Amino acid sequence: APGATLGIAMTFGYLAGRQPAEGQGFAQVQLPDRTLPTQSQVHGFYAKSVPPTPPGLPLSTPIERRAALPAWSTLSYDDGSGRYSLSSGQVDAYRQSLDVRTGTLTTEVTWTSTAGRTVDLRYDVTPDRVHRHAAMVRLRLVPHFAGPVTVTDLLDGQAAEMVTSQGTGHHGTTQWVKLSSVGLGMTATVASTVVPPKGASVKPAPTADSVSAGQDVRFRVKSGQSYTVTKAIGVAVSADSADPFSTAVAVSKDEARLGYHRMRTGSDAAWAALWRSDIVVSGDARLQRQVRSAFFRLSASTSTMFA
């Protein structure tokens, strides 16, 4: 149901993240016992800090922990009356599912904005099992009205933690955020390249902080027609790249040129090879789902090919 959150583990144990009920972006999800931010982390990107010290006790020892990246999945939709959100307007036919066969999180919803304009939205967030530095987000929308819309590709600094900005930038339809981890000074870059519909314009968008970057995709829609906006992600850190900036930007552009369908062909084939090692449980459908969920998470957390 809307309001829940699904964890999506990325391939090869390299990139991990959570997505909110909206299917993309950043949110503070309220769980029964705590608030859980939908953050993303990458293997090898660590910071060091001193945890809070209770009164009267010796100072705590500095500890290392993974730093959190800007949220990279945001492709927000706006018909001019406010961005798509499950907490505004009217929500119908909502469904969110994680396909453990392909590592794809899909969110579908029919949303009516506060202006009364209805649209069918489908978000697919997919890691590239073949290229561990890459992931893709695809938004397919079918409006039931005619007029201008804006889709914003945002690298959202609200999700970042234990990092400082080393600069942001744009070139063409590619943008990036360069980061340094607190205490250790490790560096990382998150880059995104947006692939807009035909006839759309792409321009840099203002952001609220120095660890965010945004670009707006603006186009006019006709009722009943389908439109697709794709976002290709590249992530690299100094632990595995001599030049994280160049690596992340190149990966993002290469993934955009590859395209969502060709990326899925290769990535799905890699997953299919893993699933040749399926574990089948007879007579207990619930246990079967639990076993396959565990197998997926183990497979997504390692570079080892079990098949």
PDB file of C-alpha atoms in Angstrom:
ATOM      1  CA  ALA A   1       0.000   0.000   0.000  1.00  0.00           C
ATOM      2  CA  PRO A   2       1.165   3.612  -0.499  1.00  0.00           C
ATOM      3  CA  GLY A   3       3.277   4.673   2.446  1.00  0.00           C
ATOM      4  CA  ALA A   4       5.377   1.517   2.535  1.00  0.00           C
ATOM      5  CA  THR A   5       8.923   1.251   1.236  1.00  0.00           C
ATOM      6  CA  LEU A   6      10.746  -1.424  -0.699  1.00  0.00           C
ATOM      7  CA  GLY A   7      14.476  -1.976  -0.478  1.00  0.00           C
ATOM      8  CA  ILE A   8      16.120  -2.545  -3.842  1.00  0.00           C
ATOM      9  CA  ALA A   9      19.552  -4.150  -3.694  1.00  0.00           C
ATOM     10  CA  MET A  10      21.821  -3.337  -6.594  1.00  0.00           C
ATOM     11  CA  THR A  11      24.029  -5.743  -8.504  1.00  0.00           C
ATOM     12  CA  PHE A  12      27.469  -7.075  -7.611  1.00  0.00           C
ATOM     13  CA  GLY A  13      27.240  -5.752  -4.061  1.00  0.00           C
ATOM     14  CA  TYR A  14      28.314  -2.360  -5.421  1.00  0.00           C
ATOM     15  CA  LEU A  15      25.357   0.018  -5.274  1.00  0.00           C
ATOM     16  CA  ALA A  16      22.501  -0.304  -2.789  1.00  0.00           C
ATOM     17  CA  GLY A  17      19.461   1.835  -2.224  1.00  0.00           C
ATOM     18  CA  ARG A  18      15.864   2.153  -1.111  1.00  0.00           C
ATOM     19  CA  GLN A  19      13.027   3.627  -3.137  1.00  0.00           C
ATOM     20  CA  PRO A  20       9.917   5.216  -1.593  1.00  0.00           C
ATOM     21  CA  ALA A  21       6.300   4.358  -2.339  1.00  0.00           C
ATOM     22  CA  GLU A  22       6.251   6.928  -5.146  1.00  0.00           C
ATOM     23  CA  GLY A  23       8.685   4.658  -7.005  1.00  0.00           C
ATOM     24  CA  GLN A  24      11.539   7.158  -7.259  1.00  0.00           C
ATOM     25  CA  GLY A  25      13.171  10.000  -5.378  1.00  0.00           C
ATOM     26  CA  PHE A  26      13.807  10.651  -1.715  1.00  0.00           C
ATOM     27  CA  ALA A  27      11.421  10.350   1.224  1.00  0.00           C
ATOM     28  CA  GLN A  28      11.431   9.957   4.985  1.00  0.00           C
ATOM     29  CA  VAL A  29       9.354   6.801   5.435  1.00  0.00           C
ATOM     30  CA  GLN A  30       7.613   6.428   8.781  1.00  0.00           C
ATOM     31  CA  LEU A  31       7.949   2.897  10.148  1.00  0.00           C
ATOM     32  CA  PRO A  32       6.312   1.699  13.388  1.00  0.00           C
ATOM     33  CA  ASP A  33       9.493   2.234  15.429  1.00  0.00           C
ATOM     34  CA  ARG A  34      11.508   4.812  13.451  1.00  0.00           C
ATOM     35  CA  THR A  35      11.788   7.061  10.433  1.00  0.00           C
ATOM     36  CA  LEU A  36      13.716   5.496   7.555  1.00  0.00           C
ATOM     37  CA  PRO A  37      15.253   7.723   4.848  1.00  0.00           C
ATOM     38  CA  THR A  38      15.383   6.237   1.348  1.00  0.00           C
ATOM     39  CA  GLN A  39      19.137   6.566   0.987  1.00  0.00           C
ATOM     40  CA  SER A  40      21.693   5.041  -1.367  1.00  0.00           C
ATOM     41  CA  GLN A  41      25.204   3.822  -0.638  1.00  0.00           C
ATOM     42  CA  VAL A  42      28.058   2.526  -2.769  1.00  0.00           C
ATOM     43  CA  HIS A  43      30.722  -0.053  -1.951  1.00  0.00           C
ATOM     44  CA  GLY A  44      34.009   1.429  -0.758  1.00  0.00           C
ATOM     45  CA  PHE A  45      32.806   4.975  -0.029  1.00  0.00           C
ATOM     46  CA  TYR A  46      33.415   5.514   3.698  1.00  0.00           C
ATOM     47  CA  ALA A  47      33.434   8.451   6.096  1.00  0.00           C
ATOM     48  CA  LYS A  48      34.728   8.753   9.658  1.00  0.00           C
ATOM     49  CA  SER A  49      32.981  10.501  12.526  1.00  0.00           C
ATOM     50  CA  VAL A  50      32.735  10.567  16.309  1.00  0.00           C
ATOM     51  CA  PRO A  51      29.392   9.191  17.510  1.00  0.00           C
ATOM     52  CA  PRO A  52      27.501  11.152  20.193  1.00  0.00           C
ATOM     53  CA  THR A  53      28.914  10.622  23.697  1.00  0.00           C
ATOM     54  CA  PRO A  54      26.457  10.189  26.601  1.00  0.00           C
ATOM     55  CA  PRO A  55      26.982  12.715  29.426  1.00  0.00           C
ATOM     56  CA  GLY A  56      29.613  11.686  31.976  1.00  0.00           C
ATOM     57  CA  LEU A  57      31.293   9.103  29.753  1.00  0.00           C
ATOM     58  CA  PRO A  58      34.684   9.311  27.978  1.00  0.00           C
ATOM     59  CA  LEU A  59      34.660  10.662  24.454  1.00  0.00           C
ATOM     60  CA  SER A  60      33.664   8.107  21.866  1.00  0.00           C
ATOM     61  CA  THR A  61      36.237   6.744  19.441  1.00  0.00           C
ATOM     62  CA  PRO A  62      35.869   7.824  15.791  1.00  0.00           C
ATOM     63  CA  ILE A  63      34.301   5.100  13.653  1.00  0.00           C
ATOM     64  CA  GLU A  64      34.109   4.481   9.940  1.00  0.00           C
ATOM     65  CA  ARG A  65      30.752   4.089   8.215  1.00  0.00           C
ATOM     66  CA  ARG A  66      29.443   4.199   4.684  1.00  0.00           C
ATOM     67  CA  ALA A  67      28.581   7.672   3.461  1.00  0.00           C
ATOM     68  CA  ALA A  68      25.181   8.156   1.815  1.00  0.00           C
ATOM     69  CA  LEU A  69      24.926   9.421  -1.773  1.00  0.00           C
ATOM     70  CA  PRO A  70      22.444  11.945  -3.152  1.00  0.00           C
ATOM     71  CA  ALA A  71      19.253  10.128  -4.150  1.00  0.00           C
ATOM     72  CA  TRP A  72      19.765   9.364  -7.837  1.00  0.00           C
ATOM     73  CA  SER A  73      16.414   7.896  -8.924  1.00  0.00           C
ATOM     74  CA  THR A  74      14.293  11.067  -9.003  1.00  0.00           C
ATOM     75  CA  LEU A  75      12.273  11.649 -12.181  1.00  0.00           C
ATOM     76  CA  SER A  76       9.481  13.788 -10.786  1.00  0.00           C
ATOM     77  CA  TYR A  77       6.403  14.567 -12.863  1.00  0.00           C
ATOM     78  CA  ASP A  78       4.611  17.927 -12.731  1.00  0.00           C
ATOM     79  CA  ASP A  79       1.673  19.187 -14.786  1.00  0.00           C
ATOM     80  CA  GLY A  80       2.168  22.727 -13.489  1.00  0.00           C
ATOM     81  CA  SER A  81       0.085  22.310 -10.331  1.00  0.00           C
ATOM     82  CA  GLY A  82       2.687  20.516  -8.206  1.00  0.00           C
ATOM     83  CA  ARG A  83       4.918  17.474  -8.365  1.00  0.00           C
ATOM     84  CA  TYR A  84       3.488  13.962  -8.308  1.00  0.00           C
ATOM     85  CA  SER A  85       3.108  12.690  -4.770  1.00  0.00           C
ATOM     86  CA  LEU A  86       0.958  10.019  -3.170  1.00  0.00           C
ATOM     87  CA  SER A  87       0.104  12.523  -0.423  1.00  0.00           C
ATOM     88  CA  SER A  88      -1.571  14.992  -2.793  1.00  0.00           C
ATOM     89  CA  GLY A  89      -4.241  14.809  -5.452  1.00  0.00           C
ATOM     90  CA  GLN A  90      -6.072  11.518  -6.004  1.00  0.00           C
ATOM     91  CA  VAL A  91      -4.411   8.099  -6.211  1.00  0.00           C
ATOM     92  CA  ASP A  92      -5.965   5.171  -8.095  1.00  0.00           C
ATOM     93  CA  ALA A  93      -4.806   1.735  -9.307  1.00  0.00           C
ATOM     94  CA  TYR A  94      -1.571   1.901  -7.284  1.00  0.00           C
ATOM     95  CA  ARG A  95       0.781  -1.061  -7.432  1.00  0.00           C
ATOM     96  CA  GLN A  96       4.464  -1.468  -6.535  1.00  0.00           C
ATOM     97  CA  SER A  97       6.410  -4.689  -7.087  1.00  0.00           C
ATOM     98  CA  LEU A  98       9.997  -5.921  -7.030  1.00  0.00           C
ATOM     99  CA  ASP A  99      10.779  -8.473  -9.750  1.00  0.00           C
ATOM    100  CA  VAL A 100      13.410 -10.734  -8.202  1.00  0.00           C
ATOM    101  CA  ARG A 101      14.045 -12.326 -11.604  1.00  0.00           C
ATOM    102  CA  THR A 102      15.438  -9.064 -13.016  1.00  0.00           C
ATOM    103  CA  GLY A 103      16.112  -6.793 -10.017  1.00  0.00           C
ATOM    104  CA  THR A 104      13.552  -4.264 -11.284  1.00  0.00           C
ATOM    105  CA  LEU A 105      11.315  -2.192  -9.019  1.00  0.00           C
ATOM    106  CA  THR A 106       8.115  -1.176 -10.840  1.00  0.00           C
ATOM    107  CA  THR A 107       5.583   1.343  -9.552  1.00  0.00           C
ATOM    108  CA  GLU A 108       2.304   1.973 -11.394  1.00  0.00           C
ATOM    109  CA  VAL A 109      -0.342   4.529 -10.475  1.00  0.00           C
ATOM    110  CA  THR A 110      -3.132   6.585 -11.962  1.00  0.00           C
ATOM    111  CA  TRP A 111      -2.728  10.012 -10.426  1.00  0.00           C
ATOM    112  CA  THR A 112      -4.991  13.037 -10.575  1.00  0.00           C
ATOM    113  CA  SER A 113      -3.283  16.279  -9.614  1.00  0.00           C
ATOM    114  CA  THR A 114      -4.832  19.032  -7.525  1.00  0.00           C
ATOM    115  CA  ALA A 115      -5.637  20.749 -10.841  1.00  0.00           C
ATOM    116  CA  GLY A 116      -7.819  17.784 -11.833  1.00  0.00           C
ATOM    117  CA  ARG A 117      -5.495  16.492 -14.586  1.00  0.00           C
ATOM    118  CA  THR A 118      -5.143  12.696 -14.671  1.00  0.00           C
ATOM    119  CA  VAL A 119      -2.119  10.711 -15.837  1.00  0.00           C
ATOM    120  CA  ASP A 120      -1.052   7.067 -15.817  1.00  0.00           C
ATOM    121  CA  LEU A 121       2.517   6.784 -14.489  1.00  0.00           C
ATOM    122  CA  ARG A 122       4.860   3.803 -14.555  1.00  0.00           C
ATOM    123  CA  TYR A 123       8.344   3.926 -13.016  1.00  0.00           C
ATOM    124  CA  ASP A 124      10.928   1.179 -13.558  1.00  0.00           C
ATOM    125  CA  VAL A 125      14.131   1.361 -11.492  1.00  0.00           C
ATOM    126  CA  THR A 126      16.640  -1.173 -12.803  1.00  0.00           C
ATOM    127  CA  PRO A 127      20.270  -1.866 -11.929  1.00  0.00           C
ATOM    128  CA  ASP A 128      22.495  -3.019 -14.773  1.00  0.00           C
ATOM    129  CA  ARG A 129      23.717  -6.472 -13.784  1.00  0.00           C
ATOM    130  CA  VAL A 130      26.335  -6.323 -16.546  1.00  0.00           C
ATOM    131  CA  HIS A 131      27.789  -2.897 -15.673  1.00  0.00           C
ATOM    132  CA  ARG A 132      28.024  -2.512 -11.910  1.00  0.00           C
ATOM    133  CA  HIS A 133      28.587   1.269 -12.000  1.00  0.00           C
ATOM    134  CA  ALA A 134      25.300   1.814 -13.839  1.00  0.00           C
ATOM    135  CA  ALA A 135      21.557   1.877 -13.226  1.00  0.00           C
ATOM    136  CA  MET A 136      18.561   3.219 -15.123  1.00  0.00           C
ATOM    137  CA  VAL A 137      15.228   4.805 -14.282  1.00  0.00           C
ATOM    138  CA  ARG A 138      12.425   4.854 -16.841  1.00  0.00           C
ATOM    139  CA  LEU A 139       9.219   6.870 -16.581  1.00  0.00           C
ATOM    140  CA  ARG A 140       6.407   6.078 -18.987  1.00  0.00           C
ATOM    141  CA  LEU A 141       3.386   8.378 -18.783  1.00  0.00           C
ATOM    142  CA  VAL A 142       0.017   8.464 -20.536  1.00  0.00           C
ATOM    143  CA  PRO A 143      -1.834  11.742 -19.862  1.00  0.00           C
ATOM    144  CA  HIS A 144      -5.600  12.107 -20.053  1.00  0.00           C
ATOM    145  CA  PHE A 145      -5.346  15.779 -20.930  1.00  0.00           C
ATOM    146  CA  ALA A 146      -3.408  18.025 -23.289  1.00  0.00           C
ATOM    147  CA  GLY A 147      -0.871  20.637 -22.204  1.00  0.00           C
ATOM    148  CA  PRO A 148       2.671  21.252 -20.929  1.00  0.00           C
ATOM    149  CA  VAL A 149       4.387  18.989 -18.389  1.00  0.00           C
ATOM    150  CA  THR A 150       7.792  18.955 -16.722  1.00  0.00           C
ATOM    151  CA  VAL A 151       9.803  15.910 -15.668  1.00  0.00           C
ATOM    152  CA  THR A 152      12.728  16.759 -13.382  1.00  0.00           C
ATOM    153  CA  ASP A 153      15.871  14.635 -13.267  1.00  0.00           C
ATOM    154  CA  LEU A 154      17.245  15.360  -9.793  1.00  0.00           C
ATOM    155  CA  LEU A 155      20.314  14.138  -7.929  1.00  0.00           C
ATOM    156  CA  ASP A 156      18.827  14.943  -4.549  1.00  0.00           C
ATOM    157  CA  GLY A 157      21.196  16.056  -1.794  1.00  0.00           C
ATOM    158  CA  GLN A 158      18.523  15.572   0.878  1.00  0.00           C
ATOM    159  CA  ALA A 159      19.570  11.925   0.981  1.00  0.00           C
ATOM    160  CA  ALA A 160      23.311  12.614   1.240  1.00  0.00           C
ATOM    161  CA  GLU A 161      25.025  12.033   4.565  1.00  0.00           C
ATOM    162  CA  MET A 162      28.618  12.333   5.788  1.00  0.00           C
ATOM    163  CA  VAL A 163      29.709  14.043   2.560  1.00  0.00           C
ATOM    164  CA  THR A 164      30.715  17.499   1.366  1.00  0.00           C
ATOM    165  CA  SER A 165      30.265  18.868  -2.135  1.00  0.00           C
ATOM    166  CA  GLN A 166      33.248  19.128  -4.456  1.00  0.00           C
ATOM    167  CA  GLY A 167      31.171  20.758  -7.179  1.00  0.00           C
ATOM    168  CA  THR A 168      28.245  20.127  -9.501  1.00  0.00           C
ATOM    169  CA  GLY A 169      27.803  20.701 -13.206  1.00  0.00           C
ATOM    170  CA  HIS A 170      25.893  20.158 -16.434  1.00  0.00           C
ATOM    171  CA  HIS A 171      26.872  19.450 -20.011  1.00  0.00           C
ATOM    172  CA  GLY A 172      24.175  18.833 -22.573  1.00  0.00           C
ATOM    173  CA  THR A 173      21.738  16.345 -21.022  1.00  0.00           C
ATOM    174  CA  THR A 174      24.290  15.087 -18.464  1.00  0.00           C
ATOM    175  CA  GLN A 175      24.706  16.398 -14.911  1.00  0.00           C
ATOM    176  CA  TRP A 176      26.832  15.387 -11.952  1.00  0.00           C
ATOM    177  CA  VAL A 177      27.602  15.854  -8.264  1.00  0.00           C
ATOM    178  CA  LYS A 178      31.186  15.411  -7.029  1.00  0.00           C
ATOM    179  CA  LEU A 179      31.570  14.393  -3.380  1.00  0.00           C
ATOM    180  CA  SER A 180      34.161  13.979  -0.630  1.00  0.00           C
ATOM    181  CA  SER A 181      33.546  11.868   2.470  1.00  0.00           C
ATOM    182  CA  VAL A 182      33.794  13.476   5.902  1.00  0.00           C
ATOM    183  CA  GLY A 183      36.845  12.477   7.921  1.00  0.00           C
ATOM    184  CA  LEU A 184      38.492  10.307   5.254  1.00  0.00           C
ATOM    185  CA  GLY A 185      38.353  12.515   2.168  1.00  0.00           C
ATOM    186  CA  MET A 186      37.419   9.703  -0.204  1.00  0.00           C
ATOM    187  CA  THR A 187      35.902  11.019  -3.426  1.00  0.00           C
ATOM    188  CA  ALA A 188      32.903   9.926  -5.465  1.00  0.00           C
ATOM    189  CA  THR A 189      30.782  11.176  -8.338  1.00  0.00           C
ATOM    190  CA  VAL A 190      27.148  10.523  -9.162  1.00  0.00           C
ATOM    191  CA  ALA A 191      26.161  11.409 -12.733  1.00  0.00           C
ATOM    192  CA  SER A 192      22.919  11.179 -14.689  1.00  0.00           C
ATOM    193  CA  THR A 193      22.092  11.530 -18.372  1.00  0.00           C
ATOM    194  CA  VAL A 194      18.472  12.084 -19.298  1.00  0.00           C
ATOM    195  CA  VAL A 195      16.947  10.814 -22.562  1.00  0.00           C
ATOM    196  CA  PRO A 196      13.902  13.005 -23.299  1.00  0.00           C
ATOM    197  CA  PRO A 197      10.928  12.456 -25.600  1.00  0.00           C
ATOM    198  CA  LYS A 198      11.139  13.861 -29.121  1.00  0.00           C
ATOM    199  CA  GLY A 199      10.675  17.628 -29.172  1.00  0.00           C
ATOM    200  CA  ALA A 200      11.383  18.147 -25.457  1.00  0.00           C
ATOM    201  CA  SER A 201      13.778  20.754 -24.091  1.00  0.00           C
ATOM    202  CA  VAL A 202      16.305  19.988 -21.331  1.00  0.00           C
ATOM    203  CA  LYS A 203      17.630  22.793 -19.148  1.00  0.00           C
ATOM    204  CA  PRO A 204      19.414  22.972 -15.753  1.00  0.00           C
ATOM    205  CA  ALA A 205      17.037  23.377 -12.812  1.00  0.00           C
ATOM    206  CA  PRO A 206      17.698  25.299  -9.593  1.00  0.00           C
ATOM    207  CA  THR A 207      18.476  23.185  -6.525  1.00  0.00           C
ATOM    208  CA  ALA A 208      18.373  23.827  -2.787  1.00  0.00           C
ATOM    209  CA  ASP A 209      21.879  22.747  -1.767  1.00  0.00           C
ATOM    210  CA  SER A 210      25.431  22.185  -2.985  1.00  0.00           C
ATOM    211  CA  VAL A 211      25.128  18.381  -3.127  1.00  0.00           C
ATOM    212  CA  SER A 212      22.184  18.440  -5.546  1.00  0.00           C
ATOM    213  CA  ALA A 213      21.921  18.861  -9.308  1.00  0.00           C
ATOM    214  CA  GLY A 214      18.767  19.041 -11.397  1.00  0.00           C
ATOM    215  CA  GLN A 215      17.596  19.363 -14.969  1.00  0.00           C
ATOM    216  CA  ASP A 216      14.070  19.937 -16.266  1.00  0.00           C
ATOM    217  CA  VAL A 217      12.623  18.098 -19.247  1.00  0.00           C
ATOM    218  CA  ARG A 218       9.757  20.196 -20.653  1.00  0.00           C
ATOM    219  CA  PHE A 219       7.355  19.062 -23.366  1.00  0.00           C
ATOM    220  CA  ARG A 220       3.704  19.230 -24.399  1.00  0.00           C
ATOM    221  CA  VAL A 221       1.497  16.172 -24.221  1.00  0.00           C
ATOM    222  CA  LYS A 222      -1.639  15.002 -25.999  1.00  0.00           C
ATOM    223  CA  SER A 223      -4.354  12.991 -24.314  1.00  0.00           C
ATOM    224  CA  GLY A 224      -3.976   9.223 -24.710  1.00  0.00           C
ATOM    225  CA  GLN A 225      -0.453   9.283 -26.128  1.00  0.00           C
ATOM    226  CA  SER A 226       2.467   7.570 -24.391  1.00  0.00           C
ATOM    227  CA  TYR A 227       5.690   9.413 -23.508  1.00  0.00           C
ATOM    228  CA  THR A 228       8.944   8.032 -22.103  1.00  0.00           C
ATOM    229  CA  VAL A 229      11.722   9.754 -20.153  1.00  0.00           C
ATOM    230  CA  THR A 230      14.785   7.685 -19.263  1.00  0.00           C
ATOM    231  CA  LYS A 231      17.549   8.492 -16.803  1.00  0.00           C
ATOM    232  CA  ALA A 232      20.922   6.714 -16.976  1.00  0.00           C
ATOM    233  CA  ILE A 233      23.022   6.677 -13.806  1.00  0.00           C
ATOM    234  CA  GLY A 234      26.781   6.401 -13.387  1.00  0.00           C
ATOM    235  CA  VAL A 235      28.472   6.080  -9.973  1.00  0.00           C
ATOM    236  CA  ALA A 236      32.181   5.724  -9.172  1.00  0.00           C
ATOM    237  CA  VAL A 237      34.375   6.149  -6.085  1.00  0.00           C
ATOM    238  CA  SER A 238      38.087   6.618  -5.484  1.00  0.00           C
ATOM    239  CA  ALA A 239      38.291   3.123  -3.975  1.00  0.00           C
ATOM    240  CA  ASP A 240      37.817   1.591  -7.430  1.00  0.00           C
ATOM    241  CA  SER A 241      38.597   4.383  -9.900  1.00  0.00           C
ATOM    242  CA  ALA A 242      41.596   6.656 -10.336  1.00  0.00           C
ATOM    243  CA  ASP A 243      39.211   9.319 -11.682  1.00  0.00           C
ATOM    244  CA  PRO A 244      35.682   8.851 -10.264  1.00  0.00           C
ATOM    245  CA  PHE A 245      34.375  11.924 -12.083  1.00  0.00           C
ATOM    246  CA  SER A 246      35.424  10.779 -15.555  1.00  0.00           C
ATOM    247  CA  THR A 247      34.293   7.212 -14.853  1.00  0.00           C
ATOM    248  CA  ALA A 248      30.828   8.163 -13.580  1.00  0.00           C
ATOM    249  CA  VAL A 249      30.135  10.624 -16.404  1.00  0.00           C
ATOM    250  CA  ALA A 250      31.345   8.183 -19.077  1.00  0.00           C
ATOM    251  CA  VAL A 251      29.260   5.335 -17.612  1.00  0.00           C
ATOM    252  CA  SER A 252      26.161   7.536 -17.517  1.00  0.00           C
ATOM    253  CA  LYS A 253      26.575   8.593 -21.152  1.00  0.00           C
ATOM    254  CA  ASP A 254      27.368   5.060 -22.318  1.00  0.00           C
ATOM    255  CA  GLU A 255      24.297   3.704 -20.555  1.00  0.00           C
ATOM    256  CA  ALA A 256      22.108   6.386 -22.131  1.00  0.00           C
ATOM    257  CA  ARG A 257      23.429   5.466 -25.587  1.00  0.00           C
ATOM    258  CA  LEU A 258      22.806   1.789 -24.840  1.00  0.00           C
ATOM    259  CA  GLY A 259      19.172   2.538 -24.036  1.00  0.00           C
ATOM    260  CA  TYR A 260      16.794   0.943 -21.585  1.00  0.00           C
ATOM    261  CA  HIS A 261      15.735  -1.998 -23.775  1.00  0.00           C
ATOM    262  CA  ARG A 262      19.267  -3.083 -24.704  1.00  0.00           C
ATOM    263  CA  MET A 263      20.406  -2.636 -21.109  1.00  0.00           C
ATOM    264  CA  ARG A 264      17.575  -4.877 -19.950  1.00  0.00           C
ATOM    265  CA  THR A 265      18.422  -7.519 -22.557  1.00  0.00           C
ATOM    266  CA  GLY A 266      21.947  -7.903 -21.206  1.00  0.00           C
ATOM    267  CA  SER A 267      21.060  -7.450 -17.537  1.00  0.00           C
ATOM    268  CA  ASP A 268      18.100  -9.851 -17.672  1.00  0.00           C
ATOM    269  CA  ALA A 269      20.275 -12.495 -19.333  1.00  0.00           C
ATOM    270  CA  ALA A 270      22.827 -12.175 -16.520  1.00  0.00           C
ATOM    271  CA  TRP A 271      20.065 -12.605 -13.952  1.00  0.00           C
ATOM    272  CA  ALA A 272      18.639 -15.599 -15.846  1.00  0.00           C
ATOM    273  CA  ALA A 273      21.997 -17.333 -15.539  1.00  0.00           C
ATOM    274  CA  LEU A 274      21.853 -16.870 -11.776  1.00  0.00           C
ATOM    275  CA  TRP A 275      18.316 -18.198 -11.567  1.00  0.00           C
ATOM    276  CA  ARG A 276      19.348 -21.513 -13.077  1.00  0.00           C
ATOM    277  CA  SER A 277      20.279 -22.232  -9.435  1.00  0.00           C
ATOM    278  CA  ASP A 278      16.685 -21.778  -8.246  1.00  0.00           C
ATOM    279  CA  ILE A 279      15.529 -23.532  -5.047  1.00  0.00           C
ATOM    280  CA  VAL A 280      12.067 -25.071  -5.398  1.00  0.00           C
ATOM    281  CA  VAL A 281       9.840 -25.671  -2.346  1.00  0.00           C
ATOM    282  CA  SER A 282       6.777 -27.895  -2.778  1.00  0.00           C
ATOM    283  CA  GLY A 283       3.517 -27.392  -0.916  1.00  0.00           C
ATOM    284  CA  ASP A 284       4.297 -24.063   0.783  1.00  0.00           C
ATOM    285  CA  ALA A 285       3.843 -21.015  -1.460  1.00  0.00           C
ATOM    286  CA  ARG A 286       4.767 -18.553   1.294  1.00  0.00           C
ATOM    287  CA  LEU A 287       8.032 -20.325   2.076  1.00  0.00           C
ATOM    288  CA  GLN A 288       8.791 -20.519  -1.656  1.00  0.00           C
ATOM    289  CA  ARG A 289       8.493 -16.728  -1.927  1.00  0.00           C
ATOM    290  CA  GLN A 290      10.706 -16.252   1.127  1.00  0.00           C
ATOM    291  CA  VAL A 291      13.405 -18.575  -0.247  1.00  0.00           C
ATOM    292  CA  ARG A 292      13.445 -16.842  -3.621  1.00  0.00           C
ATOM    293  CA  SER A 293      13.517 -13.420  -1.969  1.00  0.00           C
ATOM    294  CA  ALA A 294      16.555 -14.501   0.081  1.00  0.00           C
ATOM    295  CA  PHE A 295      18.242 -15.941  -3.009  1.00  0.00           C
ATOM    296  CA  PHE A 296      17.692 -12.674  -4.866  1.00  0.00           C
ATOM    297  CA  ARG A 297      19.169 -10.564  -2.077  1.00  0.00           C
ATOM    298  CA  LEU A 298      22.206 -12.819  -1.770  1.00  0.00           C
ATOM    299  CA  SER A 299      22.716 -12.714  -5.542  1.00  0.00           C
ATOM    300  CA  ALA A 300      22.313  -8.933  -5.638  1.00  0.00           C
ATOM    301  CA  SER A 301      24.827  -8.482  -2.835  1.00  0.00           C
ATOM    302  CA  THR A 302      27.766 -10.265  -4.445  1.00  0.00           C
ATOM    303  CA  SER A 303      29.649 -10.442  -7.710  1.00  0.00           C
ATOM    304  CA  THR A 304      29.819 -14.230  -7.473  1.00  0.00           C
ATOM    305  CA  MET A 305      27.908 -16.069 -10.177  1.00  0.00           C
ATOM    306  CA  PHE A 306      26.257 -19.059  -8.495  1.00  0.00           C
ATOM    307  CA  ALA A 307      25.039 -20.680 -11.707  1.00  0.00           C
TER     308      ALA A 307
END
